[in-house]
Short mmCIF file of C-alpha atoms in Angstrom, two decimals:
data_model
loop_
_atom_site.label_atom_id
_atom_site.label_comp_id
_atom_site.label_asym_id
_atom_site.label_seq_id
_atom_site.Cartn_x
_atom_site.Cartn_y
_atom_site.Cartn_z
CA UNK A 193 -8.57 -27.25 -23.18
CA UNK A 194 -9.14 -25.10 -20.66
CA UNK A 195 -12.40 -23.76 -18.36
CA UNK A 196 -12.74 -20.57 -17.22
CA UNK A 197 -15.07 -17.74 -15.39
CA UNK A 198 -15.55 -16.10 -18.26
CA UNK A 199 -13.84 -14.31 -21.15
CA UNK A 200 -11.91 -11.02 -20.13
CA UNK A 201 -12.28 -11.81 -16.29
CA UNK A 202 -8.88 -11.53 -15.33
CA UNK A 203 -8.38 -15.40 -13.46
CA UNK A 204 -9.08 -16.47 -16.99
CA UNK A 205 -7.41 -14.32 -19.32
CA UNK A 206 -5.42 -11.39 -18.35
CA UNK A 207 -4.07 -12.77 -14.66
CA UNK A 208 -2.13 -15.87 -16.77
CA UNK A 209 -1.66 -13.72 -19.82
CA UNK A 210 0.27 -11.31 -17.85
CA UNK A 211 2.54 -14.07 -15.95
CA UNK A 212 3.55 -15.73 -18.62
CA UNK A 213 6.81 -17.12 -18.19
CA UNK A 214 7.85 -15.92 -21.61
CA UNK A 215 6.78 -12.24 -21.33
CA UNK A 216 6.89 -9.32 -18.98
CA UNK A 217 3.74 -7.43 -20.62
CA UNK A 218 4.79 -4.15 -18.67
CA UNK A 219 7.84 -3.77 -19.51
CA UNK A 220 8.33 -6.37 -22.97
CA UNK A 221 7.97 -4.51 -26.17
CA UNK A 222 8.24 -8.25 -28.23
CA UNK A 223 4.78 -8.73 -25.94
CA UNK A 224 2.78 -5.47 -27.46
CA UNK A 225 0.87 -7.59 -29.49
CA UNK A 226 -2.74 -6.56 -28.41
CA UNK A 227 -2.29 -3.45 -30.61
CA UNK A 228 -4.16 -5.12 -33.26
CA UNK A 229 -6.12 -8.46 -31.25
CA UNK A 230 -7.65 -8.57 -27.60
CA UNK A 231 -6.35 -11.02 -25.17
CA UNK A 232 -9.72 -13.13 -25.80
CA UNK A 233 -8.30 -13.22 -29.54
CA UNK A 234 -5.05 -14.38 -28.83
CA UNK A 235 -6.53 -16.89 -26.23
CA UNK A 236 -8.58 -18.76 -29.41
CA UNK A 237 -5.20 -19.46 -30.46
CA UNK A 238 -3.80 -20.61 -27.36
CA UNK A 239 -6.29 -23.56 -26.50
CA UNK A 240 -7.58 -25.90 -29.11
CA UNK A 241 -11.39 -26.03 -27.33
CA UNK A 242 -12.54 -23.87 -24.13
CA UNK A 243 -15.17 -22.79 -22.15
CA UNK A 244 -14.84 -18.88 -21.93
CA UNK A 245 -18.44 -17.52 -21.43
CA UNK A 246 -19.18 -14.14 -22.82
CA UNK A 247 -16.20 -14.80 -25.74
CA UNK A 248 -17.14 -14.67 -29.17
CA UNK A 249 -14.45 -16.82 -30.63
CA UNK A 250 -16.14 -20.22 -32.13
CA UNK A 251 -13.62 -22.32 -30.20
CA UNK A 252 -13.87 -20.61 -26.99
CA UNK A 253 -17.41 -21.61 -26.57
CA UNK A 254 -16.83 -25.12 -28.00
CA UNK A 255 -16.89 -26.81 -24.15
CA UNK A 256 -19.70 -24.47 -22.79
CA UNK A 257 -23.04 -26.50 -22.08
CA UNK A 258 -25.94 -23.93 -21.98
CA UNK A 259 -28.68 -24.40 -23.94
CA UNK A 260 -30.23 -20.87 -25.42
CA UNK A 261 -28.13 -19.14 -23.08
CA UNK A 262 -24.82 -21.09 -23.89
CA UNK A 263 -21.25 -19.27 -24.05
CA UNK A 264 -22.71 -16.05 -21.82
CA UNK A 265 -21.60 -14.51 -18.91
CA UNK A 266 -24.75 -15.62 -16.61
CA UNK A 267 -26.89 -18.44 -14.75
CA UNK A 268 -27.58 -19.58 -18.08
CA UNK A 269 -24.56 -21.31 -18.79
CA UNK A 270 -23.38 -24.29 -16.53
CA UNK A 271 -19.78 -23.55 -17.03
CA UNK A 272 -20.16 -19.75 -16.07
CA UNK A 273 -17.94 -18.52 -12.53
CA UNK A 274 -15.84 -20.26 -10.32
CA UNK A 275 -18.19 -23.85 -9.91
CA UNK A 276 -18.65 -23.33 -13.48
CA UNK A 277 -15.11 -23.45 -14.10
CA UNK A 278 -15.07 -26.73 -11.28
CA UNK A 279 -18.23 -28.50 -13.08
CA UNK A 280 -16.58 -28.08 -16.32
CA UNK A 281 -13.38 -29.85 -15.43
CA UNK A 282 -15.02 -32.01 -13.21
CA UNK A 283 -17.21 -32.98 -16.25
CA UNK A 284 -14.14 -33.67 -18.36
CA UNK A 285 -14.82 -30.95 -20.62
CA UNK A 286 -11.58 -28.97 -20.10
CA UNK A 287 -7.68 -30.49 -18.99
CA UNK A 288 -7.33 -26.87 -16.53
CA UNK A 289 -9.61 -24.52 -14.91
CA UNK A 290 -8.61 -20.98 -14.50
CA UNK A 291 -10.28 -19.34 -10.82
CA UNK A 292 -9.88 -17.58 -7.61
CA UNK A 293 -8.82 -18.89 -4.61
CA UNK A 294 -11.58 -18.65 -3.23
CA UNK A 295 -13.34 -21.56 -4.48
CA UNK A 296 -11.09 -23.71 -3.63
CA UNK A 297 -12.41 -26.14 -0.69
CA UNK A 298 -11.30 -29.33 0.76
CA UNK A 299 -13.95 -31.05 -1.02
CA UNK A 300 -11.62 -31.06 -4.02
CA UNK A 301 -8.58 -31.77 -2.21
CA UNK A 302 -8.20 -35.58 -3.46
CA UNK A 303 -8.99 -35.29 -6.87
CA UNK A 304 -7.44 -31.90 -8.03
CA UNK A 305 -3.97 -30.01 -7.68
CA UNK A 306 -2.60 -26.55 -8.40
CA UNK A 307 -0.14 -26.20 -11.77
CA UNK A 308 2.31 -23.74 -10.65
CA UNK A 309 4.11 -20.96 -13.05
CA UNK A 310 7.45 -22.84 -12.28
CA UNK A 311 6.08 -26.37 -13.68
CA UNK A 312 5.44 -27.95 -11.15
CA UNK A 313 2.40 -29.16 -9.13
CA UNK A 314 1.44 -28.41 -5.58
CA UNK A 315 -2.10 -29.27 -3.25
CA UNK A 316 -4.36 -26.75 -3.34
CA UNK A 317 -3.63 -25.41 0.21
CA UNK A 318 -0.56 -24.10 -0.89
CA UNK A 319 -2.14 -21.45 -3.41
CA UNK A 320 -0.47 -18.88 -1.51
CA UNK A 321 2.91 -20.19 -3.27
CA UNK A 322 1.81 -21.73 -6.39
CA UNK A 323 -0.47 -18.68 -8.07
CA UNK A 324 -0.27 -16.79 -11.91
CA UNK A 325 -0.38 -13.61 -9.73
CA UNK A 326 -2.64 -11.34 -7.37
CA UNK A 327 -5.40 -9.34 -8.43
CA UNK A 328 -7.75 -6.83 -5.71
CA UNK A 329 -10.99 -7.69 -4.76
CA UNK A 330 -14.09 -6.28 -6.33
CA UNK A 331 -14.33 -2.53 -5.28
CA UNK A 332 -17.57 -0.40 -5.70
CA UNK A 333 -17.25 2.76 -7.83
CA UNK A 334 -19.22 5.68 -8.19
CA UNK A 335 -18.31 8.63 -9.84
CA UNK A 336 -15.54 11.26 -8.79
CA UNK A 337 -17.63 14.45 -9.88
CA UNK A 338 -20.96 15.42 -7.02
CA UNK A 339 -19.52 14.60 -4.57
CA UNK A 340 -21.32 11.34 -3.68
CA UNK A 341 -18.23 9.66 -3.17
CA UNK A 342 -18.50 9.96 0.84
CA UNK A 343 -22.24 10.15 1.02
CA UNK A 344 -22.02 6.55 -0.39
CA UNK A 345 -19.18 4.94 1.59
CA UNK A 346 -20.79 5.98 5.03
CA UNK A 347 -24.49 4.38 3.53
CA UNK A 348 -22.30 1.07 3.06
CA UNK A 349 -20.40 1.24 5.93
CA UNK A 350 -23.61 1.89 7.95
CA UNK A 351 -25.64 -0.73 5.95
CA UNK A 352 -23.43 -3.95 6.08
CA UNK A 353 -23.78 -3.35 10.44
CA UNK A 354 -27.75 -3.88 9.99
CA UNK A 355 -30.11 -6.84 8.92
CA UNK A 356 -29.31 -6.13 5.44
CA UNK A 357 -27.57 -9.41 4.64
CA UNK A 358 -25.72 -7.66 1.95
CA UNK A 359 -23.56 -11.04 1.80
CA UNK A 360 -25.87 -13.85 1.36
CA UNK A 361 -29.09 -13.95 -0.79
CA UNK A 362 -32.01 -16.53 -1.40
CA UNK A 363 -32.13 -15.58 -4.69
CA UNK A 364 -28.46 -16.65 -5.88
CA UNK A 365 -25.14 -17.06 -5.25
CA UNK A 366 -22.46 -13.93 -5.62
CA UNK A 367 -25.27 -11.34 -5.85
CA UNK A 368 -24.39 -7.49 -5.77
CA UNK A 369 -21.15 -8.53 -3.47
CA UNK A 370 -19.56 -11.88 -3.09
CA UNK A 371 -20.64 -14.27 -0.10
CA UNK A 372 -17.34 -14.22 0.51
CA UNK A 373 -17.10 -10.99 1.77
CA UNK A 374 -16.67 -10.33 5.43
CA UNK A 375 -17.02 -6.84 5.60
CA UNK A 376 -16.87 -3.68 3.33
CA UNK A 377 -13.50 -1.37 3.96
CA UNK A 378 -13.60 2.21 3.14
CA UNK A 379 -10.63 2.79 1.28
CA UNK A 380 -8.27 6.09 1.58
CA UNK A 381 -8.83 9.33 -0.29
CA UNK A 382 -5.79 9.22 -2.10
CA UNK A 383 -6.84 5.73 -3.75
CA UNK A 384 -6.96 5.92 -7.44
CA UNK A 385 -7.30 3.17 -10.22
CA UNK A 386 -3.73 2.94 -10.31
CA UNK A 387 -3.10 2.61 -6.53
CA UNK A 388 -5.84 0.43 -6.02
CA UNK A 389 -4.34 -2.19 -9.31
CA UNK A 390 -1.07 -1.59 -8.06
CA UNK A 391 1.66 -1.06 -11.13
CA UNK A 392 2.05 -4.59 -12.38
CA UNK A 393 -1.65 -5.17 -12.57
CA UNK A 394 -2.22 -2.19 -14.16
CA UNK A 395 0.40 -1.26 -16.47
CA UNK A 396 0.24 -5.00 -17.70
CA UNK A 397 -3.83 -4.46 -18.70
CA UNK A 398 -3.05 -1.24 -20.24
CA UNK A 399 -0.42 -3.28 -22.49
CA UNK A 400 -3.23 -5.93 -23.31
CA UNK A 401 -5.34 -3.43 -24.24
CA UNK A 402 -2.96 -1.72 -26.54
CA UNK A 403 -1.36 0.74 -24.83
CA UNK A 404 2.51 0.82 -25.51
CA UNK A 405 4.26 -0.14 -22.24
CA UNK A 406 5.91 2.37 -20.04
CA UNK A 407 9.44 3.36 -20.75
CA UNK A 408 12.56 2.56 -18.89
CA UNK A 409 14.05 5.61 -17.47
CA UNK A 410 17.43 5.49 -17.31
CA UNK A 411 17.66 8.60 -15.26
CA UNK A 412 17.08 8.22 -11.40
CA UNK A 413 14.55 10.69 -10.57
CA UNK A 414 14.78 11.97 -6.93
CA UNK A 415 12.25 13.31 -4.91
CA UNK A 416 13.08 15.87 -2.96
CA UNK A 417 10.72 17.10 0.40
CA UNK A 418 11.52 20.32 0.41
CA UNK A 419 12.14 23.58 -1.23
CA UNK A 420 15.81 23.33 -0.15
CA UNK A 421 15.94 19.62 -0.36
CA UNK A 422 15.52 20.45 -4.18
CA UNK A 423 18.10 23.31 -4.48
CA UNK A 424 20.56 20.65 -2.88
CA UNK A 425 19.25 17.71 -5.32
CA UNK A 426 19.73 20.58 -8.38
CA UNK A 427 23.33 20.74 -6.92
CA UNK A 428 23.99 17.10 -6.95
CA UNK A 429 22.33 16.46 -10.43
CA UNK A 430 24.49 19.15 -12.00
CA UNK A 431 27.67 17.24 -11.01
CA UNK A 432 26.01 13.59 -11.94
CA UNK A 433 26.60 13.74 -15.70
CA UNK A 434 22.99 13.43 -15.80
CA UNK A 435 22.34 10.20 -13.62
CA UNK A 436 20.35 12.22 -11.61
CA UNK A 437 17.01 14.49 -12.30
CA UNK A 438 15.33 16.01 -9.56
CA UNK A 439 11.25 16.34 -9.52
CA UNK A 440 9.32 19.12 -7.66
CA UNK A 441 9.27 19.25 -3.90
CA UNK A 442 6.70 17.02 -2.70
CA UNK A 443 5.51 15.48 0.89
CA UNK A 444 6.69 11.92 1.76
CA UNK A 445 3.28 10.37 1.22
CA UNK A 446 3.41 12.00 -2.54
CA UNK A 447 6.93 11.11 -3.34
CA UNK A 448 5.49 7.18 -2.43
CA UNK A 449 2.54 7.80 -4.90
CA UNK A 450 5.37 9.28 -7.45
CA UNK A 451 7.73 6.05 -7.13
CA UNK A 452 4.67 4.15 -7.24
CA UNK A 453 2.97 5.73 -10.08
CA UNK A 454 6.73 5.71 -11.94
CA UNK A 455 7.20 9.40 -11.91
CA UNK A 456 10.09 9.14 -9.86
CA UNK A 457 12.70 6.26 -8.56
CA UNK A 458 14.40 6.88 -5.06
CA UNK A 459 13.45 9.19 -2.31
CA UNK A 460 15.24 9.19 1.45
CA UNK A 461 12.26 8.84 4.12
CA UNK A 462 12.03 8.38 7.75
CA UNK A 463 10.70 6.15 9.66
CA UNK A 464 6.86 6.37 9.70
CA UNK A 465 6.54 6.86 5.65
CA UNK A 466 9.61 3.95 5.03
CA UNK A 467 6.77 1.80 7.08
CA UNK A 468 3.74 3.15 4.65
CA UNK A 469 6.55 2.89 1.94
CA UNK A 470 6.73 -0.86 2.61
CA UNK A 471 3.03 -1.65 2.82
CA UNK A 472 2.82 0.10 -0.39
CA UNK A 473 5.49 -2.61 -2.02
CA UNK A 474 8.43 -0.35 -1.78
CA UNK A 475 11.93 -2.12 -0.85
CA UNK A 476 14.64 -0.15 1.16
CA UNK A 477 18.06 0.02 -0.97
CA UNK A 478 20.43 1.96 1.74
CA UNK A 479 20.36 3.68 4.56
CA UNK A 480 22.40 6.30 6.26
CA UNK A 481 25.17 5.07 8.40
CA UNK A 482 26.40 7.02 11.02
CA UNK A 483 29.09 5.23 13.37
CA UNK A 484 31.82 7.64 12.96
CA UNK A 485 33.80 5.19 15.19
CA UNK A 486 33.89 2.29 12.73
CA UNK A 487 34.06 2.89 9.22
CA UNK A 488 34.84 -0.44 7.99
CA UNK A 489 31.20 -1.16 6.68
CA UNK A 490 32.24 1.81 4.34
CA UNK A 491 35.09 0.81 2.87
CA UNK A 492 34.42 -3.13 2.75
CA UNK A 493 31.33 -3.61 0.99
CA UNK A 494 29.33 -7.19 2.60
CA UNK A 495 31.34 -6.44 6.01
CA UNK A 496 29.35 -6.90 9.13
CA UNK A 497 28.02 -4.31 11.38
CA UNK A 498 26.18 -3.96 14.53
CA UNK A 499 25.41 -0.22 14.82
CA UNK A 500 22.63 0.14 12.47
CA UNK A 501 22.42 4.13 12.33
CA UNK A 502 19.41 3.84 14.76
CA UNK A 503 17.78 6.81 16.37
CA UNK A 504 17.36 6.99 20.15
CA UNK A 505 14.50 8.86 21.11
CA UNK A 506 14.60 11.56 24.05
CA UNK A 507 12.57 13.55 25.85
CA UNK A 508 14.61 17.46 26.27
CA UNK A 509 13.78 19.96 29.11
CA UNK A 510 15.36 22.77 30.64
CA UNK A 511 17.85 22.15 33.57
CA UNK A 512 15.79 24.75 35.68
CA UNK A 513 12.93 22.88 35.52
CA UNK A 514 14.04 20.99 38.49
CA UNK A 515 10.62 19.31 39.75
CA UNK A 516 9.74 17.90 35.91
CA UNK A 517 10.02 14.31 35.54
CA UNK A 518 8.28 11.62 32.84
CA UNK A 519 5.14 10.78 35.52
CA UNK A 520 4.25 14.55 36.20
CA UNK A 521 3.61 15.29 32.22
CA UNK A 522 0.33 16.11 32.02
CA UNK A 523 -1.03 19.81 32.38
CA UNK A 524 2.76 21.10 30.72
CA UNK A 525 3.27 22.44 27.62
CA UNK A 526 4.72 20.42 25.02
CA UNK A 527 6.91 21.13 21.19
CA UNK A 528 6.70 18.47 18.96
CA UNK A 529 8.54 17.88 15.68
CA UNK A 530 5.28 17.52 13.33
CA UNK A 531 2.33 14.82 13.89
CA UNK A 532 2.96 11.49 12.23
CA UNK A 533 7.10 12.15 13.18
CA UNK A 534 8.08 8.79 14.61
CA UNK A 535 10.09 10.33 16.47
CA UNK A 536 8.75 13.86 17.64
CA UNK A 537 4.91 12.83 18.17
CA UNK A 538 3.58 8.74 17.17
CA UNK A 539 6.15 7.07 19.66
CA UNK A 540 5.93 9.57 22.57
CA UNK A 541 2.30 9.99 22.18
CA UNK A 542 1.70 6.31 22.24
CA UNK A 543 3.72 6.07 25.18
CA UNK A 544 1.92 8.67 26.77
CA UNK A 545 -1.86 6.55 25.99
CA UNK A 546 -0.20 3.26 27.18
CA UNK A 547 0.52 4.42 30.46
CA UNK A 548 -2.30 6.69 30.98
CA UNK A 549 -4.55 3.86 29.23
CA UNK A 550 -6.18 6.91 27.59
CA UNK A 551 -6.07 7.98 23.65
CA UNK A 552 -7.53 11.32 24.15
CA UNK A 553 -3.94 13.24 23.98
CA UNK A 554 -5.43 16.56 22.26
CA UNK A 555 -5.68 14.67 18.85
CA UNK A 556 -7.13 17.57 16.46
CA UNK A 557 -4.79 16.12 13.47
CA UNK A 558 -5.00 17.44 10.09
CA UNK A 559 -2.26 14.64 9.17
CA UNK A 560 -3.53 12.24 6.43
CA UNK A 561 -2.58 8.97 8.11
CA UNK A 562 -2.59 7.47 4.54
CA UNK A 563 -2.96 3.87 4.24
CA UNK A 564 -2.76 1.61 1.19
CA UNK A 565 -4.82 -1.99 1.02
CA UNK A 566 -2.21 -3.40 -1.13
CA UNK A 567 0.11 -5.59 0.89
CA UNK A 568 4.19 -5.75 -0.04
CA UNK A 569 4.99 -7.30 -3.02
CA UNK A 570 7.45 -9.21 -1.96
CA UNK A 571 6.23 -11.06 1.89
CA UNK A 572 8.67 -13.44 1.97
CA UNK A 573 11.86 -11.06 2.15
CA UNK A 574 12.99 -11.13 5.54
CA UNK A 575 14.15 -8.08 8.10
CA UNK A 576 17.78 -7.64 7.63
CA UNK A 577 20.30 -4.94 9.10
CA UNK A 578 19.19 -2.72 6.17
CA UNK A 579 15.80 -3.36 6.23
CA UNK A 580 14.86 -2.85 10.42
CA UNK A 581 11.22 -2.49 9.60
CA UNK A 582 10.17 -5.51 7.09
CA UNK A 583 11.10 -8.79 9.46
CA UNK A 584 12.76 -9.40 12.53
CA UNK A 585 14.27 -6.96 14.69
CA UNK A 586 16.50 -9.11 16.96
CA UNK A 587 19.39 -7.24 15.68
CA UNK A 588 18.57 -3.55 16.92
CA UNK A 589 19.67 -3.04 20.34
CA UNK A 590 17.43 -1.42 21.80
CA UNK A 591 14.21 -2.19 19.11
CA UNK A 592 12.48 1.23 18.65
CA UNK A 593 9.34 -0.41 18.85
CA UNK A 594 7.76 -3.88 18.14
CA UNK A 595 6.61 -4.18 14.59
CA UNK A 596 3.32 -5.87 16.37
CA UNK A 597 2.80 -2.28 18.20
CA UNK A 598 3.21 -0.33 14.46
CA UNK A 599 -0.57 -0.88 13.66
CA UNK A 600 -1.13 0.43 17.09
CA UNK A 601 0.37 3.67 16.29
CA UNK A 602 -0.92 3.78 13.34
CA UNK A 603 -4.44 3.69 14.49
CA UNK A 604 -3.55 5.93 17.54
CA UNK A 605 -2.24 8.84 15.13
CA UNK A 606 -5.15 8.66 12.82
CA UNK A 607 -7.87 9.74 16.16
CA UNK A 608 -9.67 13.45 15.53
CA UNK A 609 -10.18 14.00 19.24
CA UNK A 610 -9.30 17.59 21.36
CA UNK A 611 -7.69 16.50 24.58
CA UNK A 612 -6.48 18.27 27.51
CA UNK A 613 -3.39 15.93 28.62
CA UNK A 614 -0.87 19.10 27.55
CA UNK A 615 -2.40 22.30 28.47
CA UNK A 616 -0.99 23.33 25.50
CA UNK A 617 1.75 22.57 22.31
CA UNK A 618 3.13 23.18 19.01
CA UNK A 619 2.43 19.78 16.61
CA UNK A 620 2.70 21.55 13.49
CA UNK A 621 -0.06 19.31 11.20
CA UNK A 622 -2.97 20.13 13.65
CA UNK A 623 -6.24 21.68 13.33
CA UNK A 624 -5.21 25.50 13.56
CA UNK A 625 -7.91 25.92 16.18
CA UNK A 626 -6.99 22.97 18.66
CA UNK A 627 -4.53 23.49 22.22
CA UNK A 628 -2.05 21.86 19.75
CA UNK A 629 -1.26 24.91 17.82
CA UNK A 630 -1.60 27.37 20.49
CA UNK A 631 2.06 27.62 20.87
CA UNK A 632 3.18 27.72 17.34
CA UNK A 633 3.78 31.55 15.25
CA UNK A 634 4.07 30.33 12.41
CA UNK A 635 7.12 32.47 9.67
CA UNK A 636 8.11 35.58 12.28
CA UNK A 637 9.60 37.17 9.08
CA UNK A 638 6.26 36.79 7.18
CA UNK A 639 3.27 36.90 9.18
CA UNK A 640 0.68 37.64 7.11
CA UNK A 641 1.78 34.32 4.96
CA UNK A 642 -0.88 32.58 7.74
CA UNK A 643 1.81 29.58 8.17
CA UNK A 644 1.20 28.98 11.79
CA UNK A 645 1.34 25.07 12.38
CA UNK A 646 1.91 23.93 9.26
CA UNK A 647 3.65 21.15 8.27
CA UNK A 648 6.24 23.05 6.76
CA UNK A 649 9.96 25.19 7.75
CA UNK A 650 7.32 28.20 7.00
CA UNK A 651 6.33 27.24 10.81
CA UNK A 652 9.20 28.20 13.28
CA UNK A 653 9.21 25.61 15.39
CA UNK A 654 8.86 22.63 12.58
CA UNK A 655 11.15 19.89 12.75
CA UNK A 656 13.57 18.58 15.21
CA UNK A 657 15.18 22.31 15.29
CA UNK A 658 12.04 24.07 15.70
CA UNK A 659 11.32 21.67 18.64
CA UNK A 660 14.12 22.69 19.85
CA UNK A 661 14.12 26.11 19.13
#
């Protein structure tokens, strides 16, 4: 007999419906049973007796204690929300209690312990390990149409730094936000339902709901960056007996929202979106090798190898530029690969503000430094040789940069500030109008195409070749 929040909240219902051992509700057609019954209606048959406020199944409310208000999703039922849940099994009305986390406190420590998916039992400060699955916290939503959307996030952002005591209440517990909330986040303008679910989450409620669950695709769809990138990946997919199907050109950031969204399966990043790519849950398969010198690793799959196909980073001037050196930098002119490059702009520039202890660079980015809240699936997988940026880094010699200094970057990159420490550059990706554009032109052969600084080959001096050039 189990307790719950309530019926349809997902610690109750959907979270342990969709980790069941015995299914894989994304991806399980033998699970599409909620064609014709709701998870709540499944659940009656489940548990002999429960507690499941706001169900309407006879035997869900059998265990709920309320009086008129008994079985709903409120005050007026005992059982109803996390201590509900607690009081219930506490009060030997249910044998488990379905809830967050977050109610779990040492106060229950020597009395109660965790079931875990495997079937076995653990204390409750090891939730972490012994869970039926993450879901995101409660998010405010507003609609996508009048453009409120920003109007509102700023009035929350503003409102949670005054005496508005938008956590706590003397009127009740959990009102209009959790008191468990430390702070409101704004979230990125490329969130969306799906994003902000993640896949698992939300392709497995779609299935529960009666939606059939997405295909396999035994294709693997590439995404290529770039109008030639997908002239190359047309070549490759004509001589892969069909393996391979190439989608439209698309950034790096979009390709991640493809693979994530399943409209696509592999793409080849660098560094900087590999590191988004990760936070987003993504796992790195390959990687280019390039030690021409040893080939082994090639031929012997498993063989051992110590150069990983690591970039080193330099700084290029002209020979006749005799007096230039590192410390005598600022006032020059500067080319740049793109902003957000790891290598052409978020390393050297954070170089730059470490030793000049100043973040003002001549930041007028246009770059979306797009950030997901969802964490990696998959935490505990270590750094290997093939995986540089998820783990340690003991084996790259030099590191490119400590992993703890990445969220450094990351908020460095993401400033909208007009500086003066380069009189003036090329960053294709920044405000069209800032010192960092002033040496960009932009397609010679097509000038009236307006492509000056973009973040595109239609700008000249794009990429490691156009910094070059």
């Amino acid at each position: 007999m189990p307790c719950g929040m309530g019926a349809e909240k997902d610690a109750l219902c959907e979270g342990p419906a969709m980790t069941s051992p015995s299914c894989d509700w994304s991806r399980d057609r033998s699970c599409d049973r909620s064609r014709d019954r709701n998870v709540v209606e499944v659940a009656s048959e489940i548990f002999s007796a429960s507690c499941a406020p706001g169900a309407q199944e006879e035997n869900l409310c059998e265990q709920c204690a309320g009086q008129e208000d008994k079985c709903t999703r409120g005050p007026g039922e005992p059982y109803y929300g996390d201590e509900g849940a607690f009081r219930c099994l506490r009060e030997d009305k249910g044998d488990v209690a379905f809830v967050e986390d977050t109610a779990l406190t040492g106060q229950y420590s020597d009395n109660f312990e965790l079931l875990c998916p495997d079937n076995t039992r653990r204390p409750l400060s090891q939730y972490k390990i012994c869970n039926f699955g993450r879901i995101p916290r409660h998010a405010v939503v507003t609609r996508s149409s009048g453009n409120k959307m920003k109007d509102i996030t700023e009035y929350l952002l503003q409102a949670q730094k005054k005496e508005c005591k938008l956590f706590s209440s003397t009127h009740g517990k959990d009102l209009l936000f959790e008191d468990t909330t430390s702070a409101l986040i704004a979230l990125p303008s490329a969130m969306d339902t799906f994003l902000f679910l993640g896949p698992d989450l939300f392709n497995g409620m779609k299935t529960l709901n009666g939606a059939h669950p997405p295909r396999v695709n035994q294709q693997i769809r590439w995404c290529p960056q770039s109008k030639n990138e997908k002239k190359k990946c047309d070549d490759w997919s004509s001589v892969s007996g069909g393996a391979i199907k190439c989608t439209e050109p698309s950034s790096g950031l979009e390709c991640i929202e493809m693979i994530l969204k399943g409209e696509a399966e592999a793409v080849n990043l660098d560094v900087e979106h590999a590191y988004t790519a990760l936070k987003c849950g993504l796992l790195p398969s390959v990687e280019e090798y390039r030690n021409k010198d040893d080939l082994i690793p090639c031929q012997i799959p498993g063989s051992e190898y110590s150069e990983f196909g690591s970039y080193r980073i330099v700084a290029l001037v002209k020979k006749t530029d005799k007096d230039l050196t590192w410390n005598n930098l600022q006032g020059k002119k500067s080319c740049h690969t793109r902003v957000g490059d790891m290598i052409g702009w978020n390393i050297p520039v954070y170089l730059i503000s470490k030793k000049t202890k100043n973040c003002d660079l001549g930041y007028s980015v246009l770059y979306p430094a797009w950030k997901t809240a969802a964490e990696p699936q998959r935490q505990n997988r270590r750094g290997s040789a093939g995986n540089p940026y998820n783990g340690s880094t003991d084996g790259l010699k030099p590191p490119l940069i400590k992993t703890s200094e990445m969220s450094m970057i990351n908020d460095i990159i993401r400033y909208r500030k007009t500086g003066s420490y380069f009189s003036q550059s090329c960053a294709p990706g920044s405000a069209i109008d800032s010192n960092l554009c002033k040496l960009c032109i932009g397609d010679p052969q097509n000038p009236e195409a307006n492509t000056k600084c973009s973040l595109s080959d239609k700008e000249a001096y794009y990429g490691h070749e156009g910094a070059v050039r």
